[in-house]
XYZ file of C-alpha atoms in Angstrom:
453
model
C 6.143 -28.310 -12.489
C 2.776 -30.031 -12.033
C 3.320 -29.974 -8.256
C 3.910 -26.229 -8.416
C 0.712 -25.700 -10.400
C -1.332 -27.730 -7.936
C 0.280 -25.840 -5.029
C -0.608 -22.537 -6.704
C -4.208 -23.611 -7.139
C -4.399 -24.792 -3.536
C -3.015 -21.507 -2.183
C -5.405 -19.406 -4.257
C -8.377 -21.518 -3.229
C -7.251 -21.350 0.384
C -7.136 -17.556 0.391
C -10.422 -17.321 -1.478
C -12.429 -19.577 0.788
C -12.037 -22.728 -1.348
C -14.500 -21.524 -3.963
C -14.106 -19.764 -7.304
C -16.995 -17.314 -6.704
C -15.344 -16.181 -3.478
C -12.084 -15.568 -5.303
C -13.905 -13.546 -7.929
C -15.554 -11.449 -5.208
C -12.103 -10.445 -3.936
C -11.629 -8.409 -7.113
C -13.606 -5.444 -5.787
C -12.604 -1.817 -5.828
C -11.541 -0.416 -2.444
C -14.178 1.361 -0.379
C -14.872 4.894 -1.602
C -14.526 7.567 1.091
C -14.422 10.621 -1.182
C -18.159 11.253 -1.393
C -18.588 10.951 2.369
C -15.697 13.360 2.947
C -17.061 15.891 0.435
C -20.574 15.915 1.873
C -21.745 19.130 3.534
C -23.694 17.082 6.071
C -21.730 15.061 8.585
C -22.468 11.367 8.926
C -24.301 9.795 11.819
C -22.338 8.401 14.747
C -23.283 4.864 13.739
C -21.130 5.215 10.616
C -18.075 6.201 12.643
C -18.750 3.440 15.175
C -18.778 0.923 12.318
C -15.552 2.233 10.752
C -13.811 2.350 14.130
C -14.790 -1.247 14.819
C -13.586 -2.321 11.373
C -10.200 -0.749 12.046
C -9.996 -2.295 15.514
C -10.918 -5.705 14.078
C -8.002 -5.489 11.656
C -10.112 -5.190 8.510
C -7.588 -3.363 6.337
C -6.931 -1.155 9.381
C -4.568 1.444 7.887
C -6.725 2.084 4.827
C -9.897 2.223 6.907
C -8.441 4.369 9.697
C -6.777 7.091 7.628
C -9.800 7.655 5.402
C -12.423 7.471 8.155
C -10.144 9.531 10.421
C -10.087 12.408 7.954
C -13.897 12.318 7.688
C -14.172 12.490 11.484
C -11.771 15.463 11.497
C -13.704 17.475 8.936
C -16.829 16.813 11.037
C -14.832 18.305 13.957
C -14.936 15.071 15.934
C -11.280 15.535 16.825
C -11.018 12.888 19.545
C -12.544 10.203 17.310
C -10.338 11.293 14.419
C -7.261 10.812 16.596
C -8.524 7.456 17.838
C -8.719 6.254 14.239
C -5.390 7.817 13.269
C -3.795 6.228 16.354
C -4.822 2.820 14.996
C -3.243 3.652 11.645
C -0.009 4.816 13.281
C 0.175 1.724 15.505
C -0.318 -0.525 12.480
C 2.339 1.386 10.559
C 4.699 0.697 13.433
C 3.948 -2.923 14.280
C 2.630 -4.322 10.980
C 4.973 -2.448 8.625
C 8.063 -0.968 10.281
C 8.573 -3.762 12.827
C 7.158 -6.555 10.705
C 9.213 -9.735 10.931
C 11.241 -10.951 7.977
C 9.008 -14.030 7.820
C 5.817 -11.990 7.610
C 7.314 -9.710 4.970
C 8.340 -12.741 2.919
C 4.845 -14.224 3.247
C 3.251 -10.919 2.245
C 5.461 -10.718 -0.835
C 4.620 -14.333 -1.675
C 0.903 -13.575 -1.440
C 1.451 -10.508 -3.615
C 3.150 -12.625 -6.265
C 0.848 -15.660 -6.212
C -2.355 -13.615 -5.789
C -2.050 -9.818 -5.633
C -1.421 -7.095 -3.058
C -5.141 -6.530 -2.412
C -5.194 -9.837 -0.521
C -2.999 -8.228 2.158
C -3.595 -5.175 4.340
C -2.703 -1.784 2.943
C 0.765 -0.641 4.034
C 0.340 3.031 3.177
C 2.912 5.499 1.869
C 5.442 7.680 3.642
C 3.741 10.942 2.695
C 0.542 9.523 4.200
C 2.302 8.667 7.451
C 3.602 12.217 7.694
C 0.060 13.563 7.242
C -1.250 11.199 9.945
C 0.979 13.021 12.434
C 0.109 16.440 11.003
C -3.630 15.833 11.356
C -3.208 14.337 14.813
C -1.272 17.462 15.782
C -3.987 19.754 14.398
C -6.650 17.700 16.181
C -4.816 18.028 19.480
C -4.549 21.797 18.930
C -8.330 21.941 18.505
C -8.646 19.931 21.719
C -6.296 22.463 23.403
C -3.781 19.710 24.155
C -0.664 21.466 22.919
C 1.683 19.082 24.719
C 0.413 16.132 22.683
C 0.326 18.267 19.543
C 4.048 18.993 19.938
C 4.761 15.261 20.014
C 2.867 14.740 16.744
C 4.513 17.592 14.849
C 7.949 16.460 15.987
C 7.138 12.965 14.705
C 6.053 14.395 11.346
C 9.330 16.297 11.020
C 11.385 13.242 12.013
C 9.607 11.129 9.376
C 10.547 13.696 6.725
C 14.163 13.708 7.851
C 14.314 9.904 7.575
C 12.673 9.656 4.153
C 15.796 8.359 2.398
C 16.214 5.595 4.970
C 12.565 4.611 4.518
C 12.896 4.095 0.775
C 16.241 2.287 0.922
C 14.820 -1.259 1.532
C 12.367 -0.928 -1.383
C 15.076 0.283 -3.729
C 17.345 -2.546 -2.556
C 14.607 -5.174 -3.056
C 14.104 -4.088 -6.668
C 17.863 -4.083 -7.327
C 18.290 -7.511 -5.707
C 15.520 -8.994 -7.832
C 17.070 -7.448 -10.932
C 20.471 -8.932 -10.054
C 18.854 -12.319 -9.389
C 17.127 -12.312 -12.773
C 20.321 -11.247 -14.517
C 22.084 -14.235 -13.011
C 19.387 -16.920 -13.280
C 17.310 -15.988 -16.315
C 18.912 -17.100 -19.607
C 16.461 -14.778 -21.372
C 17.333 -11.794 -19.218
C 18.448 -9.430 -22.002
C 15.439 -10.152 -24.172
C 13.008 -9.852 -21.286
C 14.629 -6.585 -20.220
C 13.674 -5.175 -23.614
C 10.138 -6.468 -23.164
C 9.899 -4.909 -19.710
C 10.859 -1.566 -21.235
C 7.436 -1.537 -22.898
C 5.920 -1.107 -19.443
C 8.210 1.754 -18.493
C 7.475 3.457 -21.807
C 3.828 3.611 -20.718
C 4.818 5.285 -17.463
C 7.192 7.796 -19.070
C 4.244 9.750 -20.459
C 2.513 9.644 -17.096
C 5.405 11.208 -15.208
C 5.513 14.129 -17.646
C 2.281 15.282 -15.973
C 4.016 15.600 -12.600
C 7.080 17.321 -11.190
C 8.851 14.576 -9.300
C 11.847 15.289 -7.098
C 14.824 13.530 -5.573
C 14.101 15.297 -2.278
C 11.121 13.965 -0.347
C 9.789 16.900 1.657
C 6.233 18.127 2.161
C 6.527 21.860 2.970
C 2.939 21.877 4.235
C 3.905 19.579 7.102
C 6.790 21.932 7.907
C 4.444 24.938 7.802
C 1.892 23.276 10.103
C 4.677 22.553 12.596
C 5.951 26.134 12.348
C 2.485 27.561 13.043
C 2.044 25.207 15.991
C 5.335 26.359 17.510
C 4.304 29.993 17.019
C 0.935 29.533 18.726
C 2.753 27.667 21.505
C 5.025 30.731 21.853
C 8.096 28.763 20.814
C 9.091 31.502 18.409
C 12.636 30.320 17.716
C 11.517 26.852 16.687
C 8.757 28.379 14.568
C 11.226 30.639 12.768
C 13.739 27.829 12.260
C 11.124 25.597 10.633
C 9.713 28.286 8.379
C 13.204 29.268 7.271
C 13.374 25.887 5.497
C 10.338 26.874 3.427
C 11.830 30.294 2.669
C 15.110 28.763 1.476
C 13.173 26.497 -0.902
C 11.101 29.451 -2.210
C 13.562 32.365 -2.533
C 11.472 34.277 -5.102
C 8.135 33.998 -3.300
C 7.313 37.444 -1.833
C 4.661 36.275 0.608
C 6.902 33.509 1.926
C 9.697 36.079 2.344
C 7.352 38.420 4.211
C 6.175 35.672 6.562
C 9.751 34.551 7.120
C 10.849 38.078 8.005
C 8.037 38.421 10.545
C 8.843 35.080 12.171
C 12.595 35.750 12.300
C 12.011 39.173 13.852
C 9.642 37.721 16.451
C 12.178 35.029 17.339
C 14.828 37.697 17.954
C 12.552 40.063 19.850
C 12.527 40.073 23.648
C 9.482 42.319 24.016
C 5.990 41.431 22.793
C 4.907 44.051 20.246
C 1.264 43.297 20.987
C 0.542 42.343 17.373
C -1.423 39.175 16.834
C -1.568 37.247 13.590
C -3.850 34.966 11.605
C -2.203 32.025 9.870
C -4.070 30.385 6.997
C -3.689 26.711 6.063
C -5.784 26.061 2.976
C -6.187 22.532 1.573
C -7.684 22.699 -1.905
C -9.293 20.079 -4.123
C -8.708 16.346 -4.142
C -5.290 14.853 -4.663
C -4.146 12.216 -7.125
C -5.356 8.669 -6.572
C -4.414 5.343 -8.111
C -6.211 3.766 -11.035
C -5.600 0.549 -12.964
C -4.438 -0.108 -16.501
C -3.510 -3.295 -18.349
C -0.749 -3.964 -20.834
C 0.254 -7.091 -22.742
C 3.960 -7.793 -23.166
C 5.799 -10.738 -24.691
C 7.931 -12.577 -22.166
C 10.270 -15.515 -22.668
C 9.757 -18.365 -20.199
C 12.142 -21.262 -20.773
C 12.185 -22.032 -24.482
C 8.839 -20.435 -25.216
C 7.290 -16.994 -25.390
C 4.245 -16.148 -23.301
C 2.035 -13.075 -23.450
C 1.792 -11.552 -19.988
C -1.357 -9.554 -19.288
C -0.163 -7.164 -16.580
C -2.549 -5.174 -14.402
C -0.661 -2.219 -12.977
C -1.450 0.878 -10.943
C -1.309 4.284 -12.564
C -1.952 7.785 -11.235
C -5.180 9.652 -11.821
C -5.325 13.397 -11.239
C -8.417 14.987 -9.737
C -9.645 18.562 -9.777
C -8.911 21.801 -7.938
C -11.754 23.530 -6.146
C -11.061 27.256 -5.718
C -7.264 27.039 -6.128
C -6.652 30.798 -5.702
C -8.039 32.534 -2.608
C -7.250 35.570 -0.464
C -7.639 36.358 3.231
C -8.253 39.983 4.265
C -7.017 41.124 0.876
C -3.771 39.075 0.905
C -3.560 36.367 -1.750
C -2.566 32.969 -0.361
C 0.471 31.292 -1.891
C 0.821 27.619 -2.792
C 3.618 25.784 -0.962
C 2.745 22.112 -1.501
C 1.558 20.089 -4.454
C 0.333 16.764 -3.103
C 0.046 15.356 -6.635
C 3.779 15.766 -7.144
C 4.585 14.376 -3.687
C 2.498 11.272 -4.431
C 4.103 10.879 -7.866
C 7.601 11.181 -6.381
C 7.000 8.282 -4.014
C 5.184 6.251 -6.670
C 8.120 6.677 -9.057
C 10.552 5.410 -6.405
C 8.395 2.343 -5.742
C 7.642 1.625 -9.412
C 10.529 -0.801 -10.176
C 9.398 -3.120 -7.372
C 5.725 -2.790 -8.414
C 6.551 -3.755 -12.013
C 8.909 -6.547 -10.971
C 6.330 -8.092 -8.647
C 3.599 -7.864 -11.297
C 5.796 -9.675 -13.831
C 6.771 -12.365 -11.324
C 3.100 -12.815 -10.472
C 1.979 -13.273 -14.054
C 4.900 -15.589 -14.862
C 3.860 -17.817 -11.924
C 0.191 -17.696 -12.877
C 0.802 -18.290 -16.578
C 3.083 -21.220 -15.826
C 0.574 -22.768 -13.403
C -2.344 -22.238 -15.760
C -0.489 -23.828 -18.655
C 0.556 -26.865 -16.633
C -2.933 -27.436 -15.220
C -4.436 -27.156 -18.715
C -2.032 -29.689 -20.226
C -1.691 -32.164 -17.348
C -4.981 -31.938 -15.422
C -7.539 -30.261 -17.675
C -11.279 -30.233 -17.140
C -12.799 -28.336 -14.212
C -9.377 -27.687 -12.649
C -8.216 -25.939 -15.811
C -11.339 -23.773 -15.937
C -11.038 -22.951 -12.223
C -7.392 -21.971 -12.628
C -8.179 -19.687 -15.575
C -10.958 -17.979 -13.630
C -8.771 -17.553 -10.569
C -5.877 -16.143 -12.576
C -8.254 -13.625 -14.135
C -9.789 -12.717 -10.765
C -6.456 -12.215 -9.048
C -4.883 -10.212 -11.866
C -5.663 -6.886 -10.222
C -3.608 -3.815 -9.336
C -3.687 -2.403 -5.827
C -5.318 1.017 -6.164
C -5.731 1.863 -2.479
C -4.577 5.257 -1.199
C -5.624 8.021 1.184
C -8.511 9.298 -0.893
C -9.286 12.512 0.987
C -5.927 14.288 0.897
C -5.855 17.647 -0.922
C -4.461 18.466 -4.329
C -2.501 21.511 -3.164
C -1.932 23.442 0.066
C -1.666 27.229 0.276
C -0.754 29.547 3.141
C -0.955 33.167 4.256
C -0.256 35.276 7.341
C -2.102 38.517 8.109
C -2.475 40.764 11.126
C -5.401 39.869 13.366
C -7.915 42.711 13.251
C -10.656 40.731 14.984
C -12.171 39.120 11.907
C -11.247 37.496 8.634
C -12.832 37.285 5.202
C -11.745 34.735 2.620
C -12.607 35.316 -1.038
C -12.130 33.329 -4.214
C -10.373 34.704 -7.303
C -13.591 36.413 -8.490
C -14.017 38.270 -5.200
C -16.849 36.073 -3.895
C -16.807 35.603 -0.110
C -16.436 31.901 0.691
C -15.770 32.114 4.454
C -15.846 34.838 7.089
C -15.915 35.009 10.874
C -15.119 37.195 13.887
C -12.299 36.039 16.151
C -10.539 37.166 19.315
C -8.110 39.895 18.240
C -6.025 39.452 21.410
C -4.914 35.965 20.343
C -3.012 34.456 17.437
C -5.119 32.211 15.218
C -4.837 29.352 12.740
C -7.626 29.115 10.178
C -7.694 25.632 8.640
C -9.753 25.758 5.465
C -10.751 22.729 3.381
C -12.617 22.572 0.088
C -13.000 19.613 -2.243
C -15.118 21.525 -4.761
C -16.981 24.823 -4.928
C -20.000 23.308 -3.199
C -18.050 22.160 -0.158
C -15.922 24.361 2.073
C -15.345 23.942 5.803
C -13.167 25.778 8.286
C -11.703 25.095 11.708
C -10.467 27.985 13.886
C -7.754 27.479 16.487
C -6.796 30.389 18.769
C -4.303 30.761 21.537
């Protein structure tokens, strides 16, 4: 046991630069991108150059690239946005999906002995889907519809494979549970103690509508609009039909669906052109940290485990309800609920890993205190405290909800809030179909991107 404690101390010191102050400095909150995203003034090129270099250098590349990529997009630097999002997608592929068993085992070991913030952010499935959606929208703005088609198809494929994506995580949690049931003589008692953690989360999930089906209708809508603007009317209608089936009582969705189905069946062009609205409102849920103490039997004794765990923190709407040319937009996606659905699926493994981590740290700390003492004991206590942190990284700039509308193109559009105040208006080419992408994080910040074809 003493050898294990010394090994633990050596590993922690190794990752922290062989000094306690360095280990303590690891316990920092992730970089905040929200304020930069919500600013009315776009950042200087030097900022983007720095973020791009950070991502290229492998400094938490997925976390850096997705957040900086969305800032570049809202500043209408579409090529740079895609360059950043390309890095994120490549890292998803090579560092996550195709990661070797050995690397995955090492990453899990680091997560247990230290915490997940010592490793690069892996991201979530709903974030990966949005990477492809935003890349597709960027390519549309760059008038590269061939590349845009590739991205939207990838987004749809990721949604179709959602169950397969979650299977390994669900299996890992079940395997660990089975292992504990077999090897831990205190399994039944500790299972009761673990329930205290889940009781804390039960109240949290009452704030969200989680689902067994992992689909983001907004991604489906974006793909449908792309296909329509690319004159692939059948594919557009087929995709939107999925949204209509899921929203049978929504009149606007039914109206849009009827228009798209009729256009797909029509041989002649009626000459009508349409404006599609994609409105991303507010700021979506992010992760926060909370701590809970639970009793836990280790061997013949009972230890108090101080667990630091991630929780979900809701943020605010901006306008929420808007209209375009007199037609009220309808909500089709709640990103808060999508995030909560994935978080709920991953929760058993998150809790299991946190408990394993604190059992290892508590055991090591106790052994060092009793058998080594002195400076080593103090160092171990400080390091355990510094590394007892929850991973609260996420894509900070995603919206809270997404709403849509479709109106005839009369050569201009006017968007109003629920009080009738004009929040965006512009003239457009009435001979072309258009996508108006509208983004607001609060009532002081609203930006639009117009795509016509």
